[in-house]
């Protein structure tokens, strides 16, 4: 099993990797199919029009997560990691005004009126996944030209219906030797990861680095540094901005004011012992306020409700507040966090629409706890213990955002996820690595709990906090 650190940590835009980045990527893949001569329906003429239909969670919370905007921009030829916000806004406005798009790449000008060609289907979700969308193309006579179904499965990952079916039909249990020729340490479970570390005498970070180098070559440090820089830049932007977040809930940005108070208290030496939690919280809040505003963020392992704020907050805490930081510590942190995130995604899910927020903030907290433990010198056994502690104490957490916006309870939830991550790492570091519940079992419990969880508590905004708001 191999999921790259650059798959887990992807630079993109908010407010949601599943609902914003995923649909935009799906639209881009659809355009690539059209450019690449995808098999047309029999008798189809010249390409003239495209449509998009959103299903399940993408329909129910799509407007709050800017899914409509993401699809429009994706069909205009933009990608999450490279788009310019100013030009993107102009392209969206033009598409809404003219009912046309010009995606480039030889496709010419196509009809696409978001008012009629972008449909929110509030019926039953598609069978494959709660985050489904169907993109269709038509010829000049409005006959079907091409169609494809996509699923946004969390963290910005997108699969077609056929790809998802093939994955589900692969019933052969994972065995490390299946990919041994491709990666030196192809662990697919935490148990295998620990065993490989013991046999090789290497840390988890060293094994993960070796796997990355097998795919990306030796020069991966600059790419890892680029990820951290994007995270830190997001924190800085969030700490500098004020105002009301978009979406209608009138949630006020708090990070700047909290940060200024913390700096003042530090200057006047009025520091409380619990203030470490406040620093963790303000870093996480800063990121998630930026995310909620549609700013540039890093999936960690997702945006939205999730870990967009947890991993960057704990990393910033490590750099600025911990004793014993070392050169290379941030890189090891991210490598180990990605290893844990990959295991969770491979064996369960990081999608709130699939398993609730335990799969988003819970996964992020486990990743951050493992990364911090490793960066502070914890053994492989202690790293696994830290991840398990953090994930275990998020089990059962629902995903029920108010008005479909990743603001309430999502912003504060990231702050608490960061605090839990540091606490979990600290507990693990003070132990000997021996513990009752293995991480693999905890991941399995999360998946089973998510499957049993009512759909109204999984990103549909039809239960929980989302329907228990104060009267206005």
Short mmCIF file of C-alpha atoms in Angstrom, two decimals, residues 100-327:
data_model
loop_
_atom_site.label_atom_id
_atom_site.label_comp_id
_atom_site.label_asym_id
_atom_site.label_seq_id
_atom_site.Cartn_x
_atom_site.Cartn_y
_atom_site.Cartn_z
CA UNK A 100 -21.18 29.61 -21.78
CA UNK A 101 -17.71 28.33 -20.94
CA UNK A 102 -14.43 28.23 -22.87
CA UNK A 103 -12.32 25.52 -21.19
CA UNK A 104 -9.54 25.58 -23.78
CA UNK A 105 -7.59 22.62 -25.05
CA UNK A 106 -9.39 22.55 -28.36
CA UNK A 107 -12.91 22.28 -26.96
CA UNK A 108 -13.98 25.73 -28.11
CA UNK A 109 -16.98 27.46 -26.54
CA UNK A 110 -19.62 25.23 -24.94
CA UNK A 111 -23.07 25.96 -23.59
CA UNK A 112 -23.26 25.66 -19.83
CA UNK A 113 -25.79 27.78 -17.95
CA UNK A 114 -25.32 27.19 -14.20
CA UNK A 115 -28.91 28.29 -13.57
CA UNK A 116 -30.30 25.30 -15.50
CA UNK A 117 -27.40 23.00 -16.31
CA UNK A 118 -26.11 22.61 -12.74
CA UNK A 119 -28.69 20.55 -10.82
CA UNK A 120 -28.85 19.81 -7.09
CA UNK A 121 -30.62 16.44 -6.80
CA UNK A 122 -31.99 16.06 -3.26
CA UNK A 123 -33.24 12.52 -3.81
CA UNK A 124 -31.46 9.34 -2.80
CA UNK A 125 -27.67 9.43 -3.13
CA UNK A 126 -25.94 7.40 -5.82
CA UNK A 127 -25.11 3.86 -4.77
CA UNK A 128 -21.33 4.18 -4.84
CA UNK A 129 -20.73 6.97 -2.32
CA UNK A 130 -22.49 9.83 -0.58
CA UNK A 131 -20.52 12.39 -2.63
CA UNK A 132 -21.57 11.72 -6.23
CA UNK A 133 -21.83 13.85 -9.36
CA UNK A 134 -22.73 13.05 -12.94
CA UNK A 135 -21.27 15.10 -15.78
CA UNK A 136 -22.87 14.88 -19.22
CA UNK A 137 -22.10 16.25 -22.66
CA UNK A 138 -24.53 16.78 -25.55
CA UNK A 139 -24.19 17.51 -29.27
CA UNK A 140 -25.68 20.38 -31.29
CA UNK A 141 -29.01 18.52 -31.55
CA UNK A 142 -28.98 17.92 -27.78
CA UNK A 143 -28.35 14.22 -28.22
CA UNK A 144 -26.16 12.48 -25.59
CA UNK A 145 -22.46 12.77 -26.47
CA UNK A 146 -20.62 11.47 -23.37
CA UNK A 147 -21.32 10.95 -19.66
CA UNK A 148 -19.32 10.00 -16.60
CA UNK A 149 -20.12 9.46 -12.92
CA UNK A 150 -17.58 10.60 -10.33
CA UNK A 151 -17.30 10.17 -6.59
CA UNK A 152 -15.45 12.60 -4.36
CA UNK A 153 -14.23 10.19 -1.69
CA UNK A 154 -12.50 12.60 0.71
CA UNK A 155 -9.27 14.58 0.81
CA UNK A 156 -9.71 15.77 -2.77
CA UNK A 157 -9.49 12.21 -4.12
CA UNK A 158 -11.83 11.48 -7.04
CA UNK A 159 -12.74 8.15 -8.65
CA UNK A 160 -15.05 7.26 -11.50
CA UNK A 161 -17.88 4.79 -11.07
CA UNK A 162 -15.85 2.09 -12.82
CA UNK A 163 -12.76 2.79 -10.71
CA UNK A 164 -14.80 2.54 -7.51
CA UNK A 165 -16.42 -0.69 -8.68
CA UNK A 166 -13.07 -2.27 -9.48
CA UNK A 167 -11.73 -1.25 -6.09
CA UNK A 168 -14.74 -2.74 -4.31
CA UNK A 169 -14.47 -5.97 -6.32
CA UNK A 170 -10.84 -6.45 -5.35
CA UNK A 171 -11.47 -8.94 -2.55
CA UNK A 172 -7.86 -10.19 -2.34
CA UNK A 173 -6.60 -9.33 1.15
CA UNK A 174 -3.66 -6.96 1.21
CA UNK A 175 -0.28 -8.61 1.52
CA UNK A 176 2.94 -6.67 1.93
CA UNK A 177 4.72 -8.73 -0.72
CA UNK A 178 2.21 -7.63 -3.41
CA UNK A 179 4.08 -4.36 -3.84
CA UNK A 180 7.48 -5.28 -2.43
CA UNK A 181 9.10 -4.79 -5.83
CA UNK A 182 7.71 -1.24 -6.05
CA UNK A 183 8.33 0.10 -2.55
CA UNK A 184 10.91 -0.99 0.00
CA UNK A 185 8.45 -0.77 2.92
CA UNK A 186 4.92 -1.44 1.58
CA UNK A 187 3.11 -1.61 4.92
CA UNK A 188 -0.69 -1.71 4.65
CA UNK A 189 -1.44 -1.87 8.36
CA UNK A 190 0.07 -0.40 11.51
CA UNK A 191 1.07 -3.90 12.60
CA UNK A 192 3.06 -4.37 9.39
CA UNK A 193 4.56 -0.91 9.79
CA UNK A 194 5.87 -1.72 13.27
CA UNK A 195 7.15 -5.13 12.15
CA UNK A 196 9.01 -3.65 9.18
CA UNK A 197 10.54 -1.00 11.40
CA UNK A 198 11.73 -3.63 13.87
CA UNK A 199 13.19 -5.83 11.13
CA UNK A 200 14.97 -2.96 9.38
CA UNK A 201 15.97 -0.92 12.40
CA UNK A 202 14.42 2.15 10.75
CA UNK A 203 11.99 4.73 12.06
CA UNK A 204 8.58 5.24 10.46
CA UNK A 205 9.85 8.51 8.98
CA UNK A 206 12.85 6.74 7.43
CA UNK A 207 10.66 4.01 5.92
CA UNK A 208 8.18 6.53 4.57
CA UNK A 209 11.02 8.60 3.09
CA UNK A 210 12.41 5.53 1.35
CA UNK A 211 8.99 4.80 -0.16
CA UNK A 212 8.64 8.39 -1.35
CA UNK A 213 12.10 8.35 -2.94
CA UNK A 214 11.19 5.17 -4.84
CA UNK A 215 8.42 7.14 -6.55
CA UNK A 216 9.57 10.76 -6.60
CA UNK A 217 13.36 10.44 -6.65
CA UNK A 218 15.81 11.68 -4.07
CA UNK A 219 14.84 15.35 -4.12
CA UNK A 220 11.71 15.32 -1.98
CA UNK A 221 12.75 17.69 0.82
CA UNK A 222 11.98 20.83 -1.19
CA UNK A 223 8.50 19.50 -1.96
CA UNK A 224 7.86 18.69 1.70
CA UNK A 225 9.12 22.14 2.71
CA UNK A 226 6.72 23.65 0.16
CA UNK A 227 3.80 21.90 1.87
CA UNK A 228 4.81 23.23 5.27
CA UNK A 229 5.32 26.73 3.85
CA UNK A 230 1.78 26.67 2.43
CA UNK A 231 0.42 25.59 5.83
CA UNK A 232 2.36 28.29 7.68
CA UNK A 233 1.35 30.95 5.16
CA UNK A 234 -2.28 30.00 5.74
CA UNK A 235 -1.84 30.40 9.50
CA UNK A 236 -0.30 33.85 8.99
CA UNK A 237 -3.13 34.99 6.71
CA UNK A 238 -5.70 33.77 9.21
CA UNK A 239 -3.98 35.57 12.08
CA UNK A 240 -4.01 38.85 10.14
CA UNK A 241 -7.62 39.03 8.94
CA UNK A 242 -10.81 40.28 10.56
CA UNK A 243 -14.46 40.45 9.57
CA UNK A 244 -17.45 38.18 8.99
CA UNK A 245 -17.12 34.82 7.24
CA UNK A 246 -19.27 34.34 4.12
CA UNK A 247 -22.34 32.12 4.06
CA UNK A 248 -25.02 33.86 6.10
CA UNK A 249 -24.33 32.55 9.62
CA UNK A 250 -22.52 35.82 10.40
CA UNK A 251 -19.66 34.00 12.14
CA UNK A 252 -17.00 36.50 13.12
CA UNK A 253 -13.31 35.78 12.62
CA UNK A 254 -11.63 35.42 16.02
CA UNK A 255 -8.06 34.34 15.35
CA UNK A 256 -6.56 37.83 15.01
CA UNK A 257 -8.04 39.11 18.27
CA UNK A 258 -7.08 35.97 20.21
CA UNK A 259 -3.55 36.11 18.83
CA UNK A 260 -3.11 39.74 19.80
CA UNK A 261 -4.26 38.99 23.36
CA UNK A 262 -1.82 36.09 23.62
CA UNK A 263 1.06 38.28 22.44
CA UNK A 264 0.12 40.98 24.96
CA UNK A 265 -0.06 38.49 27.83
CA UNK A 266 3.31 37.05 26.84
CA UNK A 267 4.86 40.55 26.72
CA UNK A 268 3.53 41.40 30.19
CA UNK A 269 4.48 37.96 31.55
CA UNK A 270 0.88 37.05 32.38
CA UNK A 271 1.09 33.51 31.03
CA UNK A 272 -1.22 30.85 32.47
CA UNK A 273 -0.11 27.18 32.44
CA UNK A 274 -3.01 26.24 30.18
CA UNK A 275 -2.12 28.89 27.60
CA UNK A 276 -0.42 26.27 25.43
CA UNK A 277 -3.93 25.16 24.51
CA UNK A 278 -4.79 28.70 23.48
CA UNK A 279 -1.81 28.85 21.10
CA UNK A 280 -2.80 25.52 19.55
CA UNK A 281 -6.37 26.73 19.22
CA UNK A 282 -5.54 30.06 17.61
CA UNK A 283 -3.35 28.41 14.97
CA UNK A 284 -6.09 25.92 14.10
CA UNK A 285 -8.80 28.59 14.11
CA UNK A 286 -6.72 30.81 11.84
CA UNK A 287 -6.43 28.03 9.23
CA UNK A 288 -10.08 27.06 9.37
CA UNK A 289 -11.29 30.63 9.14
CA UNK A 290 -9.22 30.94 5.97
CA UNK A 291 -10.66 27.65 4.76
CA UNK A 292 -14.22 28.74 5.47
CA UNK A 293 -13.58 31.90 3.45
CA UNK A 294 -12.45 29.85 0.45
CA UNK A 295 -8.75 30.64 0.87
CA UNK A 296 -5.71 28.57 -0.06
CA UNK A 297 -5.22 25.65 2.32
CA UNK A 298 -3.60 22.21 2.45
CA UNK A 299 -5.64 19.02 2.76
CA UNK A 300 -4.54 17.48 6.05
CA UNK A 301 -5.99 14.95 5.18
CA UNK A 302 -9.06 16.97 4.10
CA UNK A 303 -10.18 20.61 4.23
CA UNK A 304 -13.57 21.45 5.57
CA UNK A 305 -14.64 20.03 8.85
CA UNK A 306 -11.40 18.39 9.03
CA UNK A 307 -7.86 18.41 9.51
CA UNK A 308 -7.12 21.51 7.49
CA UNK A 309 -6.34 23.16 10.81
CA UNK A 310 -5.20 20.32 13.08
CA UNK A 311 -1.91 19.26 11.48
CA UNK A 312 -0.70 22.82 10.69
CA UNK A 313 -1.54 23.94 14.23
CA UNK A 314 0.40 21.12 15.88
CA UNK A 315 3.31 21.62 13.48
CA UNK A 316 3.44 25.34 14.29
CA UNK A 317 3.24 24.45 17.98
CA UNK A 318 6.18 22.06 17.54
CA UNK A 319 8.27 24.71 15.78
CA UNK A 320 7.53 27.67 18.05
CA UNK A 321 6.74 26.22 21.47
CA UNK A 322 8.37 22.82 21.99
CA UNK A 323 11.73 22.22 23.62
CA UNK A 324 13.97 19.80 21.74
CA UNK A 325 13.00 20.68 18.19
CA UNK A 326 15.59 19.62 15.63
CA UNK A 327 16.60 20.12 12.06
#
